[in-house]
JSON list of C-alpha atoms and ligand atoms in Angstrom, two decimals:
[
{"chain": "A", "resi": 1, "resn": "MET", "atom": "CA", "xyz": [1.69, -3.08, 12.21]},
{"chain": "A", "resi": 2, "resn": "SER", "atom": "CA", "xyz": [1.73, 0.66, 11.73]},
{"chain": "A", "resi": 3, "resn": "LEU", "atom": "CA", "xyz": [-1.47, 2.64, 11.12]},
{"chain": "A", "resi": 4, "resn": "LYS", "atom": "CA", "xyz": [-0.33, 3.39, 7.54]},
{"chain": "A", "resi": 5, "resn": "ASP", "atom": "CA", "xyz": [0.06, -0.32, 6.87]},
{"chain": "A", "resi": 6, "resn": "ARG", "atom": "CA", "xyz": [-3.31, -1.06, 8.37]},
{"chain": "A", "resi": 7, "resn": "CYS", "atom": "CA", "xyz": [-5.04, 1.67, 6.28]},
{"chain": "A", "resi": 8, "resn": "PRO", "atom": "CA", "xyz": [-3.45, 1.25, 2.86]},
{"chain": "A", "resi": 9, "resn": "ILE", "atom": "CA", "xyz": [-4.22, 3.37, -0.22]},
{"chain": "A", "resi": 10, "resn": "ILE", "atom": "CA", "xyz": [-5.75, 1.24, -2.87]},
{"chain": "A", "resi": 11, "resn": "TYR", "atom": "CA", "xyz": [-5.29, 2.21, -6.55]},
{"chain": "A", "resi": 12, "resn": "PHE", "atom": "CA", "xyz": [-7.91, 0.82, -8.91]},
{"chain": "A", "resi": 13, "resn": "LYS", "atom": "CA", "xyz": [-7.12, 0.04, -12.50]},
{"chain": "A", "resi": 14, "resn": "GLU", "atom": "CA", "xyz": [-8.38, 2.63, -14.95]},
{"chain": "A", "resi": 15, "resn": "LEU", "atom": "CA", "xyz": [-9.89, 0.90, -17.96]},
{"chain": "A", "resi": 16, "resn": "GLY", "atom": "CA", "xyz": [-9.92, 4.05, -19.96]},
{"chain": "A", "resi": 17, "resn": "ASP", "atom": "CA", "xyz": [-9.98, 4.58, -23.69]},
{"chain": "A", "resi": 18, "resn": "GLU", "atom": "CA", "xyz": [-10.66, 7.50, -25.98]},
{"chain": "A", "resi": 19, "resn": "ARG", "atom": "CA", "xyz": [-14.26, 7.53, -24.66]},
{"chain": "A", "resi": 20, "resn": "GLY", "atom": "CA", "xyz": [-13.21, 8.19, -21.07]},
{"chain": "A", "resi": 21, "resn": "HIS", "atom": "CA", "xyz": [-12.38, 6.31, -17.89]},
{"chain": "A", "resi": 22, "resn": "LEU", "atom": "CA", "xyz": [-13.99, 3.36, -16.25]},
{"chain": "A", "resi": 23, "resn": "VAL", "atom": "CA", "xyz": [-13.02, 1.98, -12.85]},
{"chain": "A", "resi": 24, "resn": "VAL", "atom": "CA", "xyz": [-14.36, -1.38, -11.62]},
{"chain": "A", "resi": 25, "resn": "VAL", "atom": "CA", "xyz": [-14.63, -2.40, -7.95]},
{"chain": "A", "resi": 26, "resn": "GLU", "atom": "CA", "xyz": [-15.71, -6.02, -7.48]},
{"chain": "A", "resi": 27, "resn": "GLY", "atom": "CA", "xyz": [-16.18, -7.49, -4.07]},
{"chain": "A", "resi": 28, "resn": "ARG", "atom": "CA", "xyz": [-13.44, -10.00, -3.15]},
{"chain": "A", "resi": 29, "resn": "GLN", "atom": "CA", "xyz": [-11.68, -9.39, -6.45]},
{"chain": "A", "resi": 30, "resn": "GLU", "atom": "CA", "xyz": [-8.50, -7.61, -5.28]},
{"chain": "A", "resi": 31, "resn": "PHE", "atom": "CA", "xyz": [-10.72, -5.95, -2.65]},
{"chain": "A", "resi": 32, "resn": "PRO", "atom": "CA", "xyz": [-10.43, -6.39, 1.11]},
{"chain": "A", "resi": 33, "resn": "PHE", "atom": "CA", "xyz": [-14.00, -7.42, 1.93]},
{"chain": "A", "resi": 34, "resn": "ASP", "atom": "CA", "xyz": [-17.45, -8.40, 0.62]},
{"chain": "A", "resi": 35, "resn": "ILE", "atom": "CA", "xyz": [-19.36, -5.20, -0.09]},
{"chain": "A", "resi": 36, "resn": "ASN", "atom": "CA", "xyz": [-22.74, -5.10, 1.64]},
{"chain": "A", "resi": 37, "resn": "ARG", "atom": "CA", "xyz": [-23.51, -1.41, 1.51]},
{"chain": "A", "resi": 38, "resn": "ILE", "atom": "CA", "xyz": [-22.60, 1.65, -0.43]},
{"chain": "A", "resi": 39, "resn": "PHE", "atom": "CA", "xyz": [-23.37, 5.31, 0.38]},
{"chain": "A", "resi": 40, "resn": "TYR", "atom": "CA", "xyz": [-22.04, 8.62, -0.80]},
{"chain": "A", "resi": 41, "resn": "ILE", "atom": "CA", "xyz": [-21.64, 12.03, 0.64]},
{"chain": "A", "resi": 42, "resn": "TYR", "atom": "CA", "xyz": [-21.85, 15.25, -1.33]},
{"chain": "A", "resi": 43, "resn": "GLY", "atom": "CA", "xyz": [-22.79, 18.86, -0.60]},
{"chain": "A", "resi": 44, "resn": "SER", "atom": "CA", "xyz": [-20.47, 19.11, 2.39]},
{"chain": "A", "resi": 45, "resn": "ASP", "atom": "CA", "xyz": [-18.28, 22.17, 2.22]},
{"chain": "A", "resi": 46, "resn": "ALA", "atom": "CA", "xyz": [-14.76, 23.06, 3.38]},
{"chain": "A", "resi": 47, "resn": "ALA", "atom": "CA", "xyz": [-16.02, 24.01, 6.89]},
{"chain": "A", "resi": 48, "resn": "VAL", "atom": "CA", "xyz": [-17.77, 20.69, 7.51]},
{"chain": "A", "resi": 49, "resn": "VAL", "atom": "CA", "xyz": [-16.29, 17.79, 9.59]},
{"chain": "A", "resi": 50, "resn": "ARG", "atom": "CA", "xyz": [-17.99, 14.45, 8.99]},
{"chain": "A", "resi": 51, "resn": "GLY", "atom": "CA", "xyz": [-17.33, 11.02, 10.36]},
{"chain": "A", "resi": 52, "resn": "GLN", "atom": "CA", "xyz": [-16.06, 11.56, 13.92]},
{"chain": "A", "resi": 53, "resn": "HIS", "atom": "CA", "xyz": [-16.71, 7.94, 14.80]},
{"chain": "A", "resi": 54, "resn": "ALA", "atom": "CA", "xyz": [-15.23, 4.51, 14.96]},
{"chain": "A", "resi": 55, "resn": "ASN", "atom": "CA", "xyz": [-16.96, 1.24, 14.00]},
{"chain": "A", "resi": 56, "resn": "LYS", "atom": "CA", "xyz": [-16.78, -1.96, 15.99]},
{"chain": "A", "resi": 57, "resn": "GLU", "atom": "CA", "xyz": [-17.73, -4.15, 13.05]},
{"chain": "A", "resi": 58, "resn": "SER", "atom": "CA", "xyz": [-17.57, -2.24, 9.73]},
{"chain": "A", "resi": 59, "resn": "GLU", "atom": "CA", "xyz": [-14.69, -1.94, 7.38]},
{"chain": "A", "resi": 60, "resn": "PHE", "atom": "CA", "xyz": [-14.75, 0.68, 4.69]},
{"chain": "A", "resi": 61, "resn": "VAL", "atom": "CA", "xyz": [-13.12, 1.91, 1.54]},
{"chain": "A", "resi": 62, "resn": "LEU", "atom": "CA", "xyz": [-13.45, 5.61, 0.81]},
{"chain": "A", "resi": 63, "resn": "ILE", "atom": "CA", "xyz": [-13.17, 6.94, -2.72]},
{"chain": "A", "resi": 64, "resn": "ASN", "atom": "CA", "xyz": [-13.59, 10.54, -3.90]},
{"chain": "A", "resi": 65, "resn": "VAL", "atom": "CA", "xyz": [-15.21, 9.74, -7.23]},
{"chain": "A", "resi": 66, "resn": "SER", "atom": "CA", "xyz": [-15.42, 13.54, -7.90]},
{"chain": "A", "resi": 67, "resn": "GLY", "atom": "CA", "xyz": [-13.46, 16.34, -6.31]},
{"chain": "A", "resi": 68, "resn": "LYS", "atom": "CA", "xyz": [-11.44, 15.91, -3.16]},
{"chain": "A", "resi": 69, "resn": "SER", "atom": "CA", "xyz": [-11.56, 15.63, 0.57]},
{"chain": "A", "resi": 70, "resn": "LYS", "atom": "CA", "xyz": [-9.24, 14.65, 3.44]},
{"chain": "A", "resi": 71, "resn": "VAL", "atom": "CA", "xyz": [-9.54, 11.73, 5.91]},
{"chain": "A", "resi": 72, "resn": "ARG", "atom": "CA", "xyz": [-7.89, 11.99, 9.23]},
{"chain": "A", "resi": 73, "resn": "ILE", "atom": "CA", "xyz": [-7.42, 8.57, 10.77]},
{"chain": "A", "resi": 74, "resn": "THR", "atom": "CA", "xyz": [-6.28, 7.61, 14.26]},
{"chain": "A", "resi": 75, "resn": "ASP", "atom": "CA", "xyz": [-6.13, 4.53, 16.43]},
{"chain": "A", "resi": 76, "resn": "GLY", "atom": "CA", "xyz": [-5.65, 6.65, 19.50]},
{"chain": "A", "resi": 77, "resn": "THR", "atom": "CA", "xyz": [-1.88, 6.35, 19.30]},
{"chain": "A", "resi": 78, "resn": "GLU", "atom": "CA", "xyz": [-0.85, 7.11, 15.68]},
{"chain": "A", "resi": 79, "resn": "LYS", "atom": "CA", "xyz": [-2.45, 9.61, 13.35]},
{"chain": "A", "resi": 80, "resn": "MET", "atom": "CA", "xyz": [-2.39, 9.92, 9.54]},
{"chain": "A", "resi": 81, "resn": "VAL", "atom": "CA", "xyz": [-4.13, 12.11, 6.94]},
{"chain": "A", "resi": 82, "resn": "VAL", "atom": "CA", "xyz": [-5.03, 10.98, 3.45]},
{"chain": "A", "resi": 83, "resn": "GLU", "atom": "CA", "xyz": [-6.13, 13.32, 0.70]},
{"chain": "A", "resi": 84, "resn": "LEU", "atom": "CA", "xyz": [-8.49, 11.52, -1.60]},
{"chain": "A", "resi": 85, "resn": "ASN", "atom": "CA", "xyz": [-8.16, 13.42, -4.89]},
{"chain": "A", "resi": 86, "resn": "GLN", "atom": "CA", "xyz": [-8.35, 10.88, -7.72]},
{"chain": "A", "resi": 87, "resn": "PRO", "atom": "CA", "xyz": [-11.37, 8.78, -8.70]},
{"chain": "A", "resi": 88, "resn": "ASN", "atom": "CA", "xyz": [-9.14, 5.68, -9.02]},
{"chain": "A", "resi": 89, "resn": "MET", "atom": "CA", "xyz": [-7.75, 5.79, -5.46]},
{"chain": "A", "resi": 90, "resn": "GLY", "atom": "CA", "xyz": [-9.28, 4.81, -2.13]},
{"chain": "A", "resi": 91, "resn": "VAL", "atom": "CA", "xyz": [-8.31, 4.29, 1.44]},
{"chain": "A", "resi": 92, "resn": "TYR", "atom": "CA", "xyz": [-9.07, 1.19, 3.37]},
{"chain": "A", "resi": 93, "resn": "LEU", "atom": "CA", "xyz": [-10.30, 1.61, 6.96]},
{"chain": "A", "resi": 94, "resn": "PRO", "atom": "CA", "xyz": [-10.32, -1.49, 9.16]},
{"chain": "A", "resi": 95, "resn": "LYS", "atom": "CA", "xyz": [-12.61, -1.92, 12.25]},
{"chain": "A", "resi": 96, "resn": "MET", "atom": "CA", "xyz": [-11.90, 0.33, 15.24]},
{"chain": "A", "resi": 97, "resn": "VAL", "atom": "CA", "xyz": [-10.16, 3.25, 13.69]},
{"chain": "A", "resi": 98, "resn": "TRP", "atom": "CA", "xyz": [-11.42, 6.78, 14.40]},
{"chain": "A", "resi": 99, "resn": "LYS", "atom": "CA", "xyz": [-11.90, 8.90, 11.25]},
{"chain": "A", "resi": 100, "resn": "ASP", "atom": "CA", "xyz": [-12.86, 12.44, 10.31]},
{"chain": "A", "resi": 101, "resn": "MET", "atom": "CA", "xyz": [-13.60, 13.55, 6.83]},
{"chain": "A", "resi": 102, "resn": "TYR", "atom": "CA", "xyz": [-13.14, 17.25, 6.11]},
{"chain": "A", "resi": 103, "resn": "ASP", "atom": "CA", "xyz": [-11.88, 19.82, 3.57]},
{"chain": "A", "resi": 104, "resn": "PHE", "atom": "CA", "xyz": [-14.48, 18.84, 1.06]},
{"chain": "A", "resi": 105, "resn": "SER", "atom": "CA", "xyz": [-14.22, 20.58, -2.35]},
{"chain": "A", "resi": 106, "resn": "SER", "atom": "CA", "xyz": [-17.51, 21.94, -3.66]},
{"chain": "A", "resi": 107, "resn": "ASP", "atom": "CA", "xyz": [-17.58, 19.13, -6.28]},
{"chain": "A", "resi": 108, "resn": "SER", "atom": "CA", "xyz": [-16.74, 16.43, -3.82]},
{"chain": "A", "resi": 109, "resn": "VAL", "atom": "CA", "xyz": [-18.62, 13.16, -4.05]},
{"chain": "A", "resi": 110, "resn": "LEU", "atom": "CA", "xyz": [-17.20, 10.78, -1.50]},
{"chain": "A", "resi": 111, "resn": "LEU", "atom": "CA", "xyz": [-18.23, 7.18, -2.21]},
{"chain": "A", "resi": 112, "resn": "VAL", "atom": "CA", "xyz": [-18.00, 4.68, 0.72]},
{"chain": "A", "resi": 113, "resn": "LEU", "atom": "CA", "xyz": [-18.08, 0.96, 0.34]},
{"chain": "A", "resi": 114, "resn": "ALA", "atom": "CA", "xyz": [-18.85, -0.88, 3.54]},
{"chain": "A", "resi": 115, "resn": "SER", "atom": "CA", "xyz": [-18.51, -4.50, 4.66]},
{"chain": "A", "resi": 116, "resn": "THR", "atom": "CA", "xyz": [-21.78, -4.40, 6.71]},
{"chain": "A", "resi": 117, "resn": "HIS", "atom": "CA", "xyz": [-25.33, -3.33, 6.62]},
{"chain": "A", "resi": 118, "resn": "TYR", "atom": "CA", "xyz": [-26.03, -0.21, 8.64]},
{"chain": "A", "resi": 119, "resn": "ASP", "atom": "CA", "xyz": [-26.27, -0.72, 12.37]},
{"chain": "A", "resi": 120, "resn": "ALA", "atom": "CA", "xyz": [-26.13, 2.37, 14.58]},
{"chain": "A", "resi": 121, "resn": "GLN", "atom": "CA", "xyz": [-25.20, 0.18, 17.65]},
{"chain": "A", "resi": 122, "resn": "GLU", "atom": "CA", "xyz": [-21.79, -0.59, 16.21]},
{"chain": "A", "resi": 123, "resn": "TYR", "atom": "CA", "xyz": [-20.78, 3.09, 15.93]},
{"chain": "A", "resi": 124, "resn": "ILE", "atom": "CA", "xyz": [-18.68, 4.71, 18.72]},
{"chain": "A", "resi": 125, "resn": "ARG", "atom": "CA", "xyz": [-19.34, 8.43, 18.51]},
{"chain": "A", "resi": 126, "resn": "ASP", "atom": "CA", "xyz": [-17.70, 9.48, 21.73]},
{"chain": "A", "resi": 127, "resn": "TYR", "atom": "CA", "xyz": [-13.93, 9.98, 21.43]},
{"chain": "A", "resi": 128, "resn": "GLY", "atom": "CA", "xyz": [-13.35, 9.47, 25.18]},
{"chain": "A", "resi": 129, "resn": "GLU", "atom": "CA", "xyz": [-15.17, 6.17, 24.99]},
{"chain": "A", "resi": 130, "resn": "TYR", "atom": "CA", "xyz": [-13.16, 5.22, 21.96]},
{"chain": "A", "resi": 131, "resn": "LEU", "atom": "CA", "xyz": [-9.90, 5.94, 23.79]},
{"chain": "A", "resi": 132, "resn": "ASN", "atom": "CA", "xyz": [-11.03, 3.90, 26.77]},
{"chain": "A", "resi": 133, "resn": "LEU", "atom": "CA", "xyz": [-11.89, 0.96, 24.46]},
{"chain": "A", "resi": 134, "resn": "MET", "atom": "CA", "xyz": [-8.47, 1.30, 22.82]},
{"chain": "A", "resi": 135, "resn": "LYS", "atom": "CA", "xyz": [-6.92, 1.56, 26.28]},
{"chain": "A", "resi": 136, "resn": "VAL", "atom": "CA", "xyz": [-5.09, 4.80, 25.54]},
{"chain": "A", "resi": 137, "resn": "ASN", "atom": "CA", "xyz": [-5.36, 8.15, 27.26]},
{"chain": "A", "resi": 138, "resn": "HIS", "atom": "CA", "xyz": [-4.57, 10.63, 24.52]},
{"chain": "A", "resi": 139, "resn": "VAL", "atom": "CA", "xyz": [-3.29, 11.08, 21.03]},
{"chain": "B", "resi": 1, "resn": "LIG", "atom": "P1", "xyz": [-23.40, 9.75, 9.86]},
{"chain": "B", "resi": 1, "resn": "LIG", "atom": "O1", "xyz": [-22.84, 8.45, 10.29]},
{"chain": "B", "resi": 1, "resn": "LIG", "atom": "O2", "xyz": [-23.42, 10.88, 10.79]},
{"chain": "B", "resi": 1, "resn": "LIG", "atom": "O3", "xyz": [-22.61, 10.22, 8.53]},
{"chain": "B", "resi": 1, "resn": "LIG", "atom": "P2", "xyz": [-21.05, 10.48, 8.35]},
{"chain": "B", "resi": 1, "resn": "LIG", "atom": "O4", "xyz": [-20.30, 9.55, 9.09]},
{"chain": "B", "resi": 1, "resn": "LIG", "atom": "O5", "xyz": [-20.81, 10.26, 6.90]},
{"chain": "B", "resi": 1, "resn": "LIG", "atom": "O6", "xyz": [-20.75, 11.90, 8.70]},
{"chain": "B", "resi": 1, "resn": "LIG", "atom": "O7", "xyz": [-24.85, 9.52, 9.20]},
{"chain": "B", "resi": 1, "resn": "LIG", "atom": "C1", "xyz": [-25.74, 10.53, 8.96]},
{"chain": "B", "resi": 1, "resn": "LIG", "atom": "C2", "xyz": [-27.17, 10.01, 9.10]},
{"chain": "B", "resi": 1, "resn": "LIG", "atom": "O8", "xyz": [-27.48, 9.02, 8.19]},
{"chain": "B", "resi": 1, "resn": "LIG", "atom": "C3", "xyz": [-27.41, 9.36, 10.48]},
{"chain": "B", "resi": 1, "resn": "LIG", "atom": "O9", "xyz": [-28.69, 9.72, 10.93]},
{"chain": "B", "resi": 1, "resn": "LIG", "atom": "C4", "xyz": [-27.32, 7.88, 10.25]},
{"chain": "B", "resi": 1, "resn": "LIG", "atom": "C5", "xyz": [-27.80, 7.78, 8.82]},
{"chain": "B", "resi": 1, "resn": "LIG", "atom": "N1", "xyz": [-27.14, 6.68, 8.12]},
{"chain": "B", "resi": 1, "resn": "LIG", "atom": "C6", "xyz": [-27.95, 5.55, 7.71]},
{"chain": "B", "resi": 1, "resn": "LIG", "atom": "O10", "xyz": [-29.15, 5.46, 8.04]},
{"chain": "B", "resi": 1, "resn": "LIG", "atom": "N2", "xyz": [-27.33, 4.49, 7.04]},
{"chain": "B", "resi": 1, "resn": "LIG", "atom": "C7", "xyz": [-26.02, 4.55, 6.73]},
{"chain": "B", "resi": 1, "resn": "LIG", "atom": "O11", "xyz": [-25.52, 3.61, 6.07]},
{"chain": "B", "resi": 1, "resn": "LIG", "atom": "C8", "xyz": [-25.25, 5.67, 7.13]},
{"chain": "B", "resi": 1, "resn": "LIG", "atom": "C9", "xyz": [-23.81, 5.74, 6.78]},
{"chain": "B", "resi": 1, "resn": "LIG", "atom": "C10", "xyz": [-25.88, 6.69, 7.76]}
]
């Protein structure tokens, strides 16, 4: 399966009316995993690169609920870039993909829904080690 197929963009239904918009994300209801953790990132500017890791166990969905950012994703062989720029869109990241988040707008609030509780041990933060685990030499 291609990287694009493994990291699909998810569009959430907007339940808007004249009062504004409302987006619902319910674990297991049209969502790829049970949500065990949420965190959000804000105050990162255009010069910052975050992420720079892969996860052995965690799956994520990233949503820019305000502003925009970009996510560069690779499996060591293929690469793709997603711009998150609508509060009703997210990108799904399966286990063992390497991701960088960057190009944050000043109003960016990047919401992350995760399948696991935090465990620093399941993070791979060295790209060389990641490529070794993926059994590839370069990208
Ligand atoms: P880090 O993984 O570097 O953030 P990002 O991938 O978004 O750039 O995390 C920053 C710090 O926060 C680091 O010390 C670990 C801590 N942290 C937690 O304690 N729990 C969490 O769920 C997350 C995502 C990070």
